[in-house]
């Protein structure tokens, strides 16, 4: 299974530990096409070795290969919103994770979108069991 994971890059890397937990868990279920999003060396400055057009073309190619899209949407990000819209338009399963804390509010274009299944969590230690539960329920591991 090809999994497209998205999380904020330019909008901020505060949730990098959460991204790493999600990506490491997703790797149990298939190939994470965008594993670099959880790379601690990737800063809010973005990728330096490719042009914006090259990144756009590469990411759209990955989105076309993806069997599902998993997004961490707590940090508002134009890029993540765009990726979610592409996933919804492609009619692939889209699961979004939002950390309910303080007075943060998620855009209604994500939370109200019938093409997005929203999952909320409070603490990051909830993520691994939550991701596993969702993946097992929707995309069980293939038997050897």
Short mmCIF file of C-alpha atoms in Angstrom, two decimals:
data_model
loop_
_atom_site.label_atom_id
_atom_site.label_comp_id
_atom_site.label_asym_id
_atom_site.label_seq_id
_atom_site.Cartn_x
_atom_site.Cartn_y
_atom_site.Cartn_z
CA UNK A 1 0.00 0.00 0.00
CA UNK A 2 1.25 3.48 -0.86
CA UNK A 3 0.55 5.99 1.89
CA UNK A 4 0.80 9.76 1.43
CA UNK A 5 1.46 11.51 4.74
CA UNK A 6 1.23 15.27 5.02
CA UNK A 7 2.02 17.71 7.78
CA UNK A 8 3.13 21.32 7.94
CA UNK A 9 6.60 22.17 6.71
CA UNK A 10 6.75 25.89 5.87
CA UNK A 11 3.99 26.71 8.37
CA UNK A 12 6.07 25.37 11.26
CA UNK A 13 7.70 22.19 12.53
CA UNK A 14 6.43 22.24 16.12
CA UNK A 15 4.64 18.91 15.66
CA UNK A 16 7.65 17.07 14.22
CA UNK A 17 7.61 14.51 17.08
CA UNK A 18 3.97 13.73 16.24
CA UNK A 19 4.82 13.43 12.53
CA UNK A 20 7.60 10.98 13.37
CA UNK A 21 5.25 8.85 15.50
CA UNK A 22 2.63 8.79 12.74
CA UNK A 23 5.09 7.99 9.94
CA UNK A 24 6.84 5.26 11.93
CA UNK A 25 3.48 3.65 12.62
CA UNK A 26 2.29 4.00 9.01
CA UNK A 27 5.42 2.19 7.82
CA UNK A 28 4.01 -0.95 9.46
CA UNK A 29 1.19 -0.86 6.88
CA UNK A 30 2.94 0.08 3.66
CA UNK A 31 5.28 2.49 1.91
CA UNK A 32 5.12 6.06 3.17
CA UNK A 33 5.80 8.03 -0.01
CA UNK A 34 6.44 11.25 1.93
CA UNK A 35 8.54 9.94 4.78
CA UNK A 36 10.74 13.05 4.49
CA UNK A 37 7.98 15.16 6.10
CA UNK A 38 8.98 13.56 9.42
CA UNK A 39 12.71 14.11 8.88
CA UNK A 40 14.16 16.19 11.73
CA UNK A 41 16.65 17.73 9.27
CA UNK A 42 13.80 19.24 7.23
CA UNK A 43 13.17 22.72 8.62
CA UNK A 44 10.44 25.28 8.02
CA UNK A 45 12.77 26.58 5.30
CA UNK A 46 11.69 23.61 3.21
CA UNK A 47 13.64 21.50 0.77
CA UNK A 48 16.69 23.27 -0.60
CA UNK A 49 17.80 20.83 -3.30
CA UNK A 50 14.71 21.12 -5.51
CA UNK A 51 12.81 23.98 -7.08
CA UNK A 52 9.23 24.70 -6.07
CA UNK A 53 8.08 23.30 -9.43
CA UNK A 54 10.05 20.10 -8.94
CA UNK A 55 8.54 19.64 -5.47
CA UNK A 56 5.04 20.31 -6.83
CA UNK A 57 5.46 17.82 -9.70
CA UNK A 58 6.99 15.17 -7.42
CA UNK A 59 4.29 15.52 -4.76
CA UNK A 60 1.47 15.37 -7.30
CA UNK A 61 3.02 12.22 -8.79
CA UNK A 62 3.11 10.70 -5.30
CA UNK A 63 -0.51 11.74 -4.71
CA UNK A 64 -1.47 9.92 -7.93
CA UNK A 65 0.26 6.75 -6.64
CA UNK A 66 -1.24 6.97 -3.16
CA UNK A 67 -3.84 4.49 -1.95
CA UNK A 68 -4.69 6.69 1.02
CA UNK A 69 -3.77 10.06 2.52
CA UNK A 70 -3.03 10.61 6.19
CA UNK A 71 -2.70 14.22 7.38
CA UNK A 72 -1.77 15.89 10.65
CA UNK A 73 -3.79 19.12 10.44
CA UNK A 74 -3.20 20.81 13.80
CA UNK A 75 -0.77 23.37 12.35
CA UNK A 76 -2.65 25.31 9.66
CA UNK A 77 -0.89 24.80 6.32
CA UNK A 78 -1.87 25.81 2.80
CA UNK A 79 0.13 22.90 1.41
CA UNK A 80 -1.59 20.33 3.60
CA UNK A 81 -4.98 21.77 2.66
CA UNK A 82 -4.08 21.48 -1.01
CA UNK A 83 -2.90 17.90 -0.59
CA UNK A 84 -6.10 16.98 1.23
CA UNK A 85 -8.17 18.52 -1.58
CA UNK A 86 -6.28 16.45 -4.16
CA UNK A 87 -6.83 13.29 -2.11
CA UNK A 88 -10.55 14.01 -1.77
CA UNK A 89 -10.83 14.78 -5.48
CA UNK A 90 -9.07 11.48 -6.29
CA UNK A 91 -11.62 9.75 -4.05
CA UNK A 92 -8.97 7.99 -1.96
CA UNK A 93 -9.47 7.56 1.79
CA UNK A 94 -8.36 10.71 3.61
CA UNK A 95 -7.81 10.61 7.38
CA UNK A 96 -6.90 13.78 9.27
CA UNK A 97 -5.55 14.03 12.82
CA UNK A 98 -6.20 17.16 14.87
CA UNK A 99 -4.83 17.83 18.34
CA UNK A 100 -7.59 19.40 20.45
CA UNK A 101 -5.80 21.76 22.77
CA UNK A 102 -6.38 25.27 24.00
CA UNK A 103 -8.65 27.27 21.72
CA UNK A 104 -7.30 25.97 18.40
CA UNK A 105 -9.90 25.65 15.73
CA UNK A 106 -9.74 23.55 12.60
CA UNK A 107 -10.92 24.99 9.29
CA UNK A 108 -14.45 23.94 8.38
CA UNK A 109 -13.12 23.09 4.92
CA UNK A 110 -11.39 20.14 6.57
CA UNK A 111 -13.67 19.35 9.53
CA UNK A 112 -16.86 19.74 7.50
CA UNK A 113 -15.60 17.93 4.40
CA UNK A 114 -17.48 14.66 3.84
CA UNK A 115 -14.41 13.29 2.04
CA UNK A 116 -12.24 13.62 5.15
CA UNK A 117 -12.46 11.36 8.19
CA UNK A 118 -11.37 13.46 11.16
CA UNK A 119 -9.74 11.99 14.26
CA UNK A 120 -9.01 14.12 17.32
CA UNK A 121 -6.48 13.53 20.05
CA UNK A 122 -5.34 15.47 23.10
CA UNK A 123 -1.86 14.16 23.89
CA UNK A 124 0.73 12.82 21.48
CA UNK A 125 0.93 9.49 23.32
CA UNK A 126 -2.56 8.78 21.94
CA UNK A 127 -1.31 8.88 18.35
CA UNK A 128 0.28 5.46 17.88
CA UNK A 129 -2.71 3.45 19.16
CA UNK A 130 -5.09 5.76 17.27
CA UNK A 131 -3.20 5.41 13.98
CA UNK A 132 -2.92 1.63 14.40
CA UNK A 133 -6.63 1.34 15.13
CA UNK A 134 -7.57 3.35 12.05
CA UNK A 135 -5.16 1.50 9.79
CA UNK A 136 -6.23 -1.93 11.07
CA UNK A 137 -9.89 -1.06 10.64
CA UNK A 138 -9.53 0.44 7.16
CA UNK A 139 -6.35 -1.06 5.67
CA UNK A 140 -5.45 -4.33 7.40
CA UNK A 141 -1.88 -5.55 6.96
CA UNK A 142 -1.49 -8.05 4.13
CA UNK A 143 -0.87 -11.58 5.24
CA UNK A 144 2.39 -13.17 3.96
#
